[in-house]
XYZ file of C-alpha atoms in Angstrom:
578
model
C -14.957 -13.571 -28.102
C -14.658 -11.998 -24.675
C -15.849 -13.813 -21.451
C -16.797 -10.632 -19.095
C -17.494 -13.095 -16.349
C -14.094 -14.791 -16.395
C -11.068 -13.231 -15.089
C -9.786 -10.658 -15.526
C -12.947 -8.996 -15.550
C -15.214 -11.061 -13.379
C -18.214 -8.774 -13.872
C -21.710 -9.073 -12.256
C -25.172 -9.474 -14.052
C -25.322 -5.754 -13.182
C -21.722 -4.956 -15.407
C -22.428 -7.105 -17.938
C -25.937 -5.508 -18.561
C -23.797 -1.881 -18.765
C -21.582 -2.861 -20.695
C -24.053 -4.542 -23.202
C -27.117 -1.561 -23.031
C -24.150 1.091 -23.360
C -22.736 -0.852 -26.686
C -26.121 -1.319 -27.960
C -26.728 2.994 -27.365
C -23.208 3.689 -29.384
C -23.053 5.004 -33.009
C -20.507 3.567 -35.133
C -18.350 6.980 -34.666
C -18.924 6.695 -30.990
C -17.823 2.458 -31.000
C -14.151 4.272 -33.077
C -13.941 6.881 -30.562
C -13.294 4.335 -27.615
C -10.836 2.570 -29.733
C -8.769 5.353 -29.044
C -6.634 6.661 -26.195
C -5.350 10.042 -26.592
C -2.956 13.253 -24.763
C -4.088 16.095 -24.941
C -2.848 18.856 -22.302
C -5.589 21.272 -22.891
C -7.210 22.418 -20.092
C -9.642 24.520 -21.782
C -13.470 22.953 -20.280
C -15.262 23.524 -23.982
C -12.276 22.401 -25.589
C -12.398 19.222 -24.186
C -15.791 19.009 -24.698
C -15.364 19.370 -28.793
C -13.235 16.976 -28.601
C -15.119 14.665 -27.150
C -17.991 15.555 -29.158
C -16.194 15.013 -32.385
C -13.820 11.662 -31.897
C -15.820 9.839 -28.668
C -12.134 8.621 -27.305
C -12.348 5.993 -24.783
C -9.297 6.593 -22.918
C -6.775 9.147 -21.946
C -3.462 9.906 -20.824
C -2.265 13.001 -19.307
C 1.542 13.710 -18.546
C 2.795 16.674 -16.826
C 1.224 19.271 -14.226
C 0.782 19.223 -10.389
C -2.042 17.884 -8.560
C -4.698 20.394 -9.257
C -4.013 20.531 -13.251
C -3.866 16.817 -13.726
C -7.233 16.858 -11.242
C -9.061 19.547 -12.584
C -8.037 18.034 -16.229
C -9.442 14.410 -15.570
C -12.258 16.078 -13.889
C -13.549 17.887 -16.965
C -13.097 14.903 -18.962
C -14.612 12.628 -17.014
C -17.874 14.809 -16.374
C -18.084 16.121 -20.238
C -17.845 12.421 -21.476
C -20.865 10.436 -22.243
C -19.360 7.189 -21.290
C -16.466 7.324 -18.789
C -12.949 7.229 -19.792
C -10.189 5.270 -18.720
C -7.701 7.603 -17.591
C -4.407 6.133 -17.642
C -0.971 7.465 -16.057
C 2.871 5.600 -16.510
C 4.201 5.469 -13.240
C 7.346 3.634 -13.086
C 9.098 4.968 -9.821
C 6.246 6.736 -8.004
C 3.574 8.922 -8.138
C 5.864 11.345 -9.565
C 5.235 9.425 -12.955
C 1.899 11.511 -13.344
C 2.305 14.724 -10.986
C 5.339 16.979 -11.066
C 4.686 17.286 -7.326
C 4.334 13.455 -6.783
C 6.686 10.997 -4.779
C 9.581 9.114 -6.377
C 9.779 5.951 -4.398
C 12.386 4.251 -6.858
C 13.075 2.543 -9.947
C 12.930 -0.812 -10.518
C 16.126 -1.480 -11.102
C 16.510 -0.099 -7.282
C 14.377 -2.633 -6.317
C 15.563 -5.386 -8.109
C 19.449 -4.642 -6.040
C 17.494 -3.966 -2.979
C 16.422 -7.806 -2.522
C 12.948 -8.619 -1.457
C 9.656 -7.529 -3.038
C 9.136 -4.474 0.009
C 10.489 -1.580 -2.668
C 7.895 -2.762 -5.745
C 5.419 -2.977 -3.700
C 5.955 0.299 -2.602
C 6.204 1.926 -6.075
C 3.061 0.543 -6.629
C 1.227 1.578 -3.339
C 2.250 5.285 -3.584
C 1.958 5.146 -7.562
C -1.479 4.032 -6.710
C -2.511 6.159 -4.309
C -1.424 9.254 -5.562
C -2.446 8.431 -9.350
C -5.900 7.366 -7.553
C -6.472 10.983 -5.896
C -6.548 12.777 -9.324
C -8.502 10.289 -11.003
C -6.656 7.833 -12.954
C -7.874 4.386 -12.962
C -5.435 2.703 -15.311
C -1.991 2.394 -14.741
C 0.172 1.759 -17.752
C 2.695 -0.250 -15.328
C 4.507 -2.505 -14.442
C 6.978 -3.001 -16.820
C 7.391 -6.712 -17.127
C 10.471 -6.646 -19.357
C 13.789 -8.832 -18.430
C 17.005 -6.875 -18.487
C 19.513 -8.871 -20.740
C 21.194 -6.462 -22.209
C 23.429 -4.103 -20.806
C 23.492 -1.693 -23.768
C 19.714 -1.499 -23.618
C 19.115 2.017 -22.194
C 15.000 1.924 -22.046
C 14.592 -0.576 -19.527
C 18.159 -0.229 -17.823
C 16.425 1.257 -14.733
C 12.483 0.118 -15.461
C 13.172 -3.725 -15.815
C 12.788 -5.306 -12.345
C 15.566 -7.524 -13.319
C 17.813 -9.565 -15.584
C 16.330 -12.659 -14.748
C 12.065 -14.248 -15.554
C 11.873 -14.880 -11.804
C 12.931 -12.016 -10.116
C 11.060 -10.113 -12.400
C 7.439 -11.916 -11.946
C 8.449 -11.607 -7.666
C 8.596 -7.655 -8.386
C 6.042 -7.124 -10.794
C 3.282 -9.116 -8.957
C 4.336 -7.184 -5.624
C 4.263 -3.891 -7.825
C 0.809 -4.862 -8.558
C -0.649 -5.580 -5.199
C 0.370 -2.349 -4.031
C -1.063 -0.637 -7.464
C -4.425 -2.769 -6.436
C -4.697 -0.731 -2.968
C -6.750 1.370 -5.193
C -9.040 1.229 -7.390
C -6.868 0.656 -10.417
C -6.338 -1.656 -13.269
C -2.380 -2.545 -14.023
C -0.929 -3.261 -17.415
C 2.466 -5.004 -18.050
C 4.348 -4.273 -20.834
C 6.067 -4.174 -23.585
C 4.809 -7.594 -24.707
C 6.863 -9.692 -26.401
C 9.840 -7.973 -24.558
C 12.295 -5.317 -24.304
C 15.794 -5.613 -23.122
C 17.510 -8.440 -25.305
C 18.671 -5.260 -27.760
C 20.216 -2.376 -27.590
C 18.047 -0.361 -30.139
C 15.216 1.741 -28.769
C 11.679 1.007 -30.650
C 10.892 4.588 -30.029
C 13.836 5.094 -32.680
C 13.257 1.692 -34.733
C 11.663 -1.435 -35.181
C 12.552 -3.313 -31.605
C 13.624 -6.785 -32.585
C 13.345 -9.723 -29.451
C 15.855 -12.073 -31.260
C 15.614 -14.541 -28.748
C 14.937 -18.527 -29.419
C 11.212 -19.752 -29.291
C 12.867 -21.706 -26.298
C 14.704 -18.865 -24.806
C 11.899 -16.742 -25.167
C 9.564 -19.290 -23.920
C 11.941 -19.558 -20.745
C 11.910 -16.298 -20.147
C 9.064 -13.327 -21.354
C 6.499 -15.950 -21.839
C 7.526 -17.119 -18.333
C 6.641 -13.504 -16.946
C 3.283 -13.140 -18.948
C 2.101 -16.003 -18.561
C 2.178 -16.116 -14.663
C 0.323 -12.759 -14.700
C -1.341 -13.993 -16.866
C -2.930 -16.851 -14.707
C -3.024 -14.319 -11.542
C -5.587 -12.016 -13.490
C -3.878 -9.134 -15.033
C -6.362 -6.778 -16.525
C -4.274 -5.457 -19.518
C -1.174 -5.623 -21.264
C 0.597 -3.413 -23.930
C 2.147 -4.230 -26.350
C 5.564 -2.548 -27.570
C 6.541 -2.175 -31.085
C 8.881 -5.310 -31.249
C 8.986 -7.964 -33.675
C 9.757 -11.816 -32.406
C 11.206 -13.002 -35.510
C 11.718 -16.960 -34.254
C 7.902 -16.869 -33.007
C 7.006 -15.658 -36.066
C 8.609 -17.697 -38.071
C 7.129 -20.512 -36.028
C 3.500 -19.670 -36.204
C 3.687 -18.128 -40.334
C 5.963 -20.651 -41.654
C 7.659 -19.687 -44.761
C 7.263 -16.144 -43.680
C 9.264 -13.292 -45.869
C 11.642 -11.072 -43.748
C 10.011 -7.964 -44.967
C 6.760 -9.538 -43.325
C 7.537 -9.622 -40.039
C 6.079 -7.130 -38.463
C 6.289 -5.691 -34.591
C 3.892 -7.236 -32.385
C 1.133 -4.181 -32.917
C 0.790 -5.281 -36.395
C 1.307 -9.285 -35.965
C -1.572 -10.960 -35.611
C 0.555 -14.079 -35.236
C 1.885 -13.179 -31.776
C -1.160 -11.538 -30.577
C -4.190 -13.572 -31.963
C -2.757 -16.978 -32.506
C -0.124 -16.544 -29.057
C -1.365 -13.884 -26.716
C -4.988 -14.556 -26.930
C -4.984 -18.719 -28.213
C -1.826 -20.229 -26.637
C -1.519 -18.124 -23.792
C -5.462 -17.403 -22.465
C -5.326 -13.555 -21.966
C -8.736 -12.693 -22.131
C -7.843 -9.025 -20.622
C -7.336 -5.555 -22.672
C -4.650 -5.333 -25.354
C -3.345 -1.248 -26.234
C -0.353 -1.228 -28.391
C 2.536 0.934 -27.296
C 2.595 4.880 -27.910
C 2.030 5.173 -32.180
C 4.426 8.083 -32.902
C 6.718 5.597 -32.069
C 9.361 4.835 -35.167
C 8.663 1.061 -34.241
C 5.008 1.036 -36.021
C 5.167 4.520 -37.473
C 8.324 3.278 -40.119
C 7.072 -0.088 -40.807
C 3.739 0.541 -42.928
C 1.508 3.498 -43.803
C -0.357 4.876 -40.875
C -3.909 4.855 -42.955
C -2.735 0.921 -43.271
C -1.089 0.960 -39.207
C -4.662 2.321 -37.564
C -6.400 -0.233 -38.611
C -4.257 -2.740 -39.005
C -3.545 -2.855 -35.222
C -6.731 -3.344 -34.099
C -7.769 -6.119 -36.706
C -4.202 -7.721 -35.690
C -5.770 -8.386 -32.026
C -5.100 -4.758 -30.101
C -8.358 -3.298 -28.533
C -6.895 0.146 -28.099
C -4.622 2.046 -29.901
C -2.323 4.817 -27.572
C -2.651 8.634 -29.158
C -2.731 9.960 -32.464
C -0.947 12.035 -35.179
C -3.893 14.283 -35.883
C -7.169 12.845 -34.039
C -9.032 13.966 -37.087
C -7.444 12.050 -39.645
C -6.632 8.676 -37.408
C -10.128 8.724 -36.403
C -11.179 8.546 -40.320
C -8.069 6.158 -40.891
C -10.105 3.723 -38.140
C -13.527 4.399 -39.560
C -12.427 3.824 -43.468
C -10.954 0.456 -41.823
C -14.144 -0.637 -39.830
C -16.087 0.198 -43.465
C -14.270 -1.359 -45.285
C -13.991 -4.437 -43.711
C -10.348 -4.932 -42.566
C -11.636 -4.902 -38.647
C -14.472 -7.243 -39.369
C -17.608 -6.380 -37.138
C -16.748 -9.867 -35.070
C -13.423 -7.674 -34.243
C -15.186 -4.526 -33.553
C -17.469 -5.840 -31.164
C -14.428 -8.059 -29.118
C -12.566 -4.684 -28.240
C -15.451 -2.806 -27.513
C -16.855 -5.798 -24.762
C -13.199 -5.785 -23.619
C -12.907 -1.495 -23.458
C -16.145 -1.238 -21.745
C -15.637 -4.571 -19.548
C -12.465 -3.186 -17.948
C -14.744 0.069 -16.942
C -17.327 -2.003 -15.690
C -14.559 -3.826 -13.624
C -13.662 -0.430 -12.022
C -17.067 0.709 -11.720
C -16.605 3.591 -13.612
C -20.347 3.677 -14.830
C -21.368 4.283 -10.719
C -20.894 8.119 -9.958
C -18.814 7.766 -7.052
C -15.636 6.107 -9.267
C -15.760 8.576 -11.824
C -14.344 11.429 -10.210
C -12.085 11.218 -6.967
C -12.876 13.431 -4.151
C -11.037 16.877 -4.585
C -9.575 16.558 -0.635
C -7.767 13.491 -1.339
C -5.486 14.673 -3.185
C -4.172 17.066 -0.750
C -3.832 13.965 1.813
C -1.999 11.982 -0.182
C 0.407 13.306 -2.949
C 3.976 13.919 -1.269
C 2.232 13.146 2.246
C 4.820 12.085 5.291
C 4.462 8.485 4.667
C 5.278 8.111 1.049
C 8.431 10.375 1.722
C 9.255 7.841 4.635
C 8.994 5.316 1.834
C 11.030 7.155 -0.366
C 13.473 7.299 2.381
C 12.945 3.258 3.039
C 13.673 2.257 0.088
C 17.083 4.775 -0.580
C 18.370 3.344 2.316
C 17.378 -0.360 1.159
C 18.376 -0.206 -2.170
C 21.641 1.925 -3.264
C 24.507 -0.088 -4.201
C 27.958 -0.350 -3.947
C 29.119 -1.634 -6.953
C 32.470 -1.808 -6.113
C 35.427 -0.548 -3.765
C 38.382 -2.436 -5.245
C 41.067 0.344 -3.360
C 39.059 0.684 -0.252
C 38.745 3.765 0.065
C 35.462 3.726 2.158
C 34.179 4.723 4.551
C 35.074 8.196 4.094
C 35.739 10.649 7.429
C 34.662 14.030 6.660
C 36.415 15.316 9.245
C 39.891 13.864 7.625
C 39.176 13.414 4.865
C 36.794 17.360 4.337
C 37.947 19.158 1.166
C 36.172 17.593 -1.659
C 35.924 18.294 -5.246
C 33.087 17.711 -6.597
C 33.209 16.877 -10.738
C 29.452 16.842 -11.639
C 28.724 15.184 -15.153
C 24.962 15.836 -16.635
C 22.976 15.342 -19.344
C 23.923 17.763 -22.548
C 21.434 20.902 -22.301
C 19.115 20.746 -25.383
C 17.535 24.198 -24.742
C 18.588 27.690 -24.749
C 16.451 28.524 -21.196
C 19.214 26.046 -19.800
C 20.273 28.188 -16.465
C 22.164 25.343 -14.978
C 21.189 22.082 -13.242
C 19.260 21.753 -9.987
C 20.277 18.460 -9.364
C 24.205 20.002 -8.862
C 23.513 22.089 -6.264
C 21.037 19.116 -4.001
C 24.461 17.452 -4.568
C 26.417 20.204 -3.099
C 23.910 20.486 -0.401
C 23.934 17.118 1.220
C 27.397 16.668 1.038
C 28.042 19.924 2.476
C 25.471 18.467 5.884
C 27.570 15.609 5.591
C 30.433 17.381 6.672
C 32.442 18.149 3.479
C 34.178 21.593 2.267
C 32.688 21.149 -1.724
C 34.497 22.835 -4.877
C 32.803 22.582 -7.759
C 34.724 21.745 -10.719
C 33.909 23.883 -13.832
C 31.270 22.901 -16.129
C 31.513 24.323 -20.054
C 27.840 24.316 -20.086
C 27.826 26.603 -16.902
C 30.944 28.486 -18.294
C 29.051 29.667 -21.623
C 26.043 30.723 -19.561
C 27.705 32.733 -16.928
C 30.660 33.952 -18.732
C 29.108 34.057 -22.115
C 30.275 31.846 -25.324
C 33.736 31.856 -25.649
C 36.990 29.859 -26.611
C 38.348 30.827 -23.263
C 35.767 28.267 -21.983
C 37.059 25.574 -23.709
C 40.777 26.544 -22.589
C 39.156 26.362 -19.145
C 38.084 23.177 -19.417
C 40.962 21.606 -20.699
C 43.609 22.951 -17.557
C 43.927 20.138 -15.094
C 46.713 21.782 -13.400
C 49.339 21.065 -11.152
C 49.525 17.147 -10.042
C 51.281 17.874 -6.717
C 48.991 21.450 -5.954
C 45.704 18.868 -6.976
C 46.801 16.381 -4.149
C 47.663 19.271 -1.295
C 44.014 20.984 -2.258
C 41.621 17.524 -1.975
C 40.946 15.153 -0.285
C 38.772 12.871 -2.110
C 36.619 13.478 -5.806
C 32.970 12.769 -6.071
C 32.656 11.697 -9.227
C 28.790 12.205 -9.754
C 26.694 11.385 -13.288
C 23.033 12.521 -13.929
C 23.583 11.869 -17.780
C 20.025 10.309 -18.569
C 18.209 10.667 -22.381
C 15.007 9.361 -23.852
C 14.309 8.477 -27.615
C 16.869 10.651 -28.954
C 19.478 7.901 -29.514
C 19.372 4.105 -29.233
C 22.487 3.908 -26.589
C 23.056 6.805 -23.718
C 26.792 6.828 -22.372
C 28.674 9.629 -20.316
C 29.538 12.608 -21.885
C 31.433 14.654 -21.005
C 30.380 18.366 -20.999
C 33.788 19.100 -23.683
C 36.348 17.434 -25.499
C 39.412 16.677 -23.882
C 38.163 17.398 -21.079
C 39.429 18.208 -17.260
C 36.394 16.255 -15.948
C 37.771 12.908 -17.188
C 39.154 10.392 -14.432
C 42.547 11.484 -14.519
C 42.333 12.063 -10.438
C 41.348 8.806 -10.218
C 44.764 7.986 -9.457
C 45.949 11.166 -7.275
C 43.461 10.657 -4.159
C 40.249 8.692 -3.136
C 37.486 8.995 -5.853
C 33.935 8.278 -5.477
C 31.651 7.743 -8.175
C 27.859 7.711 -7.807
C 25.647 7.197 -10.564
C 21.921 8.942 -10.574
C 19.961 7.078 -12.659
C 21.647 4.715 -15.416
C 22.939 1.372 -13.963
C 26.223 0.846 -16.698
C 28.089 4.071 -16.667
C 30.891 2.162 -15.382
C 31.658 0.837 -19.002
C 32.903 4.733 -19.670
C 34.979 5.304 -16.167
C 36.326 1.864 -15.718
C 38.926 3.448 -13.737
C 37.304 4.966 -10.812
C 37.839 2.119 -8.641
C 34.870 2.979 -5.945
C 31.175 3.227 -7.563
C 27.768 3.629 -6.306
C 25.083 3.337 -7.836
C 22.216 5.713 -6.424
C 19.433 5.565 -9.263
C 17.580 8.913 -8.468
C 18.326 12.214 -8.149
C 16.178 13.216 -5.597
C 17.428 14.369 -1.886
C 16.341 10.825 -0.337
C 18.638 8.677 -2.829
C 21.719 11.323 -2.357
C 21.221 11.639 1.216
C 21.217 7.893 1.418
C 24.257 7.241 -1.336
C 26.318 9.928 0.807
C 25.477 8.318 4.305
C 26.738 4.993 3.673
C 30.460 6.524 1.731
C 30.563 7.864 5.247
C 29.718 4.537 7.090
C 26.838 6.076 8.870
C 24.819 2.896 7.420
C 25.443 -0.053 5.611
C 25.155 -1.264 2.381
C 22.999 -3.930 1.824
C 22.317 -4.350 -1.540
C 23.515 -6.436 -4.436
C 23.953 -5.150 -7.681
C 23.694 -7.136 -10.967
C 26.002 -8.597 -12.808
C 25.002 -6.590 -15.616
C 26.577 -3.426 -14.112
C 29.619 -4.473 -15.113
C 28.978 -4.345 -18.943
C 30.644 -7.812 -19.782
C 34.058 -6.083 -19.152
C 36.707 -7.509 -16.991
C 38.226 -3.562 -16.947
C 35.129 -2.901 -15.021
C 35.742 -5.066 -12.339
C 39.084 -3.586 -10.952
């Protein structure tokens, strides 16, 4: 069972007596509710309040909306709940992770290049601060995972390295910013993402590493925020086959199960060998990673009585919440059980105060102080100019001299549109603009995506596309080709690689070797392994103004670069390297 006054929690006579009088006032329905953490984006005041009245959830997340929606929506909740919620947000880069008008600092992949601990403890300040102002109070970050893999697209830009020590330097200064407010941090995805390349959103993750390697390595990381007090943890959908194995001897394949379900890695490791005595929440349950692997009347329950105190949305609330009741009544999450997640649930509220009226709801004029406010921007700007990389400039070909070196031509590579309201991208034309400041005459090179929405579907487009014309007229027009990618996805596939926007294609690389070309990446850290050839590559990781700005500045020599990438970039190839 649950020590409250031990760390993480370390709660007073006064917590321990809310947490225990507020357990002893619950219902059984209400004691299922706060198993739960749900999204819902209604902001409809007696909407929420049915809701609340019906399933009693203990937590939620909201994802999307500016400052006042997300505010006035964690308001409501907060006020119409009996017991207060824990109101969680995922910021990974910012406080843009929970506000569509919040601050992007950087990834931590950025910060990782960047050297130093400054940029993660950055992310976590402004993620903080900004989350804070609209009333979230947990923060589903950092993410603790290692970046082994270069295939592995989920963590490419969220890991904080490739490496267990890098990564517990980044995380822990991630987390003293985060604790500038009054907020409770989580790592995840416990037992590790980034040795594979599939995506548990898409599959059951497998961690196929030794119980040596992994004990090297992720255990390394947990275990040392472990001992520091970290309140939470959540865990992904992502077996450990060799731990399992070790703990279950004589274990069948088709029984091992991703850590949600295991209570071999979370029970017998997490909580016995390891100490946590924080909050466990399992990893988002739509996911293909728990959702394929047994029935979900079975998977509800299953997850809690495996050693999870929270489990992270639902199908239908209606039927999960019966799924978690039939499984409390039955007996497969013993009362014992029950009662450990609730002391843990309520003990991480008590550690945030959330039972004293003044932590419930943040102050409306906050907000308004805070989000996007002149220092976070300058922090933004900090770490750009900290952090983007040059990968490599094998021909030399920098600095660039806009004045010599003016007429560009711009080939801009995105993401394929998946909606018919696509009107073009955004991102294209902050490209344009900064280089254009910079100094540079910009032509655009055609886009088929752009083609069939200004000129209408057509084979003509494709024809388009394909013309690379004259070699000799291509040379006497440019100067130098900035080779820019914003090609980014998210559980749709397991791997995301360049594509280009049609077959055979006049974007490919084929200037590459008729004058100076540039390429900058956006986001993803291995889109060299698909343009080997461009011998000059940045990597920028955002596509906001500051990173662009920055990424553009240095080509042109106006500041250094100062970062080191790692060797991961490179994709194991030797191609990559020249």
């Amino acid at each position: 069972m649950v020590d409250l006054r031990a760390k993480p929690f370390f709660l007073t006579d006064e917590d321990v007596k809310w947490v225990e009088d507020t357990i002893a006032s619950m219902t059984l329905e209400e004691k299922v509710g706060q198993l739960f953490v749900q999204m819902r984006r209604s902001l409809d005041p007696d909407d929420i309040r049915r809701t609340l009245d019906s399933y009693h959830q203990g937590g939620l997340r909201w994802q999307g909306g500016d400052r006042k929606q997300v505010y006035e929506q964690n308001k409501t909740y907060q006020e119409a709940s009996r017991i207060p919620l824990l109101i969680a947000a995922n910021c990974d880069n910012g406080g843009d992770g929970c506000l569509s008008d919040g601050t992007f600092v950087a990834t931590a992949a950025e910060a990782a290049a960047g050297g130093g601990t400054q940029t993660a403890y950055d992310m976590g300040y402004v993620a903080g601060r900004e989350a804070s102002s609209v009333g979230v109070n947990w923060m589903f970050n950092p993410c603790a995972d290692i970046f082994m893999n270069w295939r592995n697209t989920i963590v490419n830009t969220r890991a904080f390295g490739d490496n267990a020590d890098q990564v517990i330097q980044n995380i822990r200064a991630y987390i003293e910013g985060i604790h500038q407010s009054n907020i409770a941090c989580c790592c995840k995805h416990f037992p590790g993402d980034g040795v594979e390349e599939r995506d548990q959103h898409l599959v059951l993750g497998v961690n196929d590493l030794s119980v040596e390697d992994w004990d090297a390595s992720f255990r390394k990381v947990y275990q040392t925020m472990i001992d520091e007090g970290l309140e939470s943890i959540m865990v992904g959908h992502i077996a450990l086959p060799a731990m399992s194995r070790k703990l279950r001897p004589g274990i069948r394949e088709e029984d091992i199960m991703p850590a949600t379900l295991a209570p071999e890695l979370l029970t017998d490791l997490l909580r016995g060998e390891m100490g946590f005595n924080g909050l466990v929440i399992t990893d988002a349950s739509h996911m293909a990673g728990i959702a394929c692997m047994e029935k979900r009347s079975v998977a509800v329950p299953k997850a809690i009585a495996s050693g999870c105190d929270m489990f992270l949305f639902s199908n239908d609330m209606k039927e999960d919440f019966h799924y978690m009741l039939d499984g409390v009544n039955s007996g497969v999450i013993s009362e014992e059980r029950l009662s450990d997640a609730l002391h843990r649930i309520l003990g991480l509220k008590a550690r945030l105060k959330l039972y004293k009226a003044e932590n419930r709801v943040a102050d409306p004029a906050v907000k308004e102080q805070v989000v996007g406010c002149a220092e976070h921007i300058r922090l933004a700007e900090e770490a750009a100019q900290r952090c983007v990389t040059l990968v490599k400039d094998t021909q030399h070909n920098l600095p660039l001299d806009p004045i010599k070196q003016k007429r560009a031509r711009l080939v801009y590579i995105q993401s394929t549109p998946t909606s018919k309201s696509y009107k073009g991208d955004p991102v294209k034309e902050l490209v344009v603009q900064e280089l254009e400041n910079a100094g540079f005459a910009v032509d655009v090179a055609p886009n088929f995506h752009d083609l069939e929405v200004e000129k209408g579907p057509s084979p003509a487009n494709m024809m388009v596309m394909m013309d690379c014309g004259k070699m000799e007229q291509f040379r006497a027009d440019y100067d130098v080709v900035f080779l820019v990618i914003n090609v980014k996805g998210y559980a749709q596939e397991n791997n995301v690689r360049l594509r280009w926007s049609c077959n055979h294609s006049s974007e490919l690389p084929w200037y590459a070797t008729e004058v100076p070309t540039i390429g900058i990446s956006l986001n993803y850290t291995n889109h060299l392994i698909d343009v080997p050839q461009v011998r000059t590559f940045i990597n920028a990781y955002g596509s906001n103004r500051a990173s662009i700005r920055a990424a553009i500045e240095k080509i042109c020599g106006r500041s250094e670069f100062t970062a080191v990438p790692s060797d991961t970039v490179f994709c194991g190839k030797w191609d990559t390297r020249l």
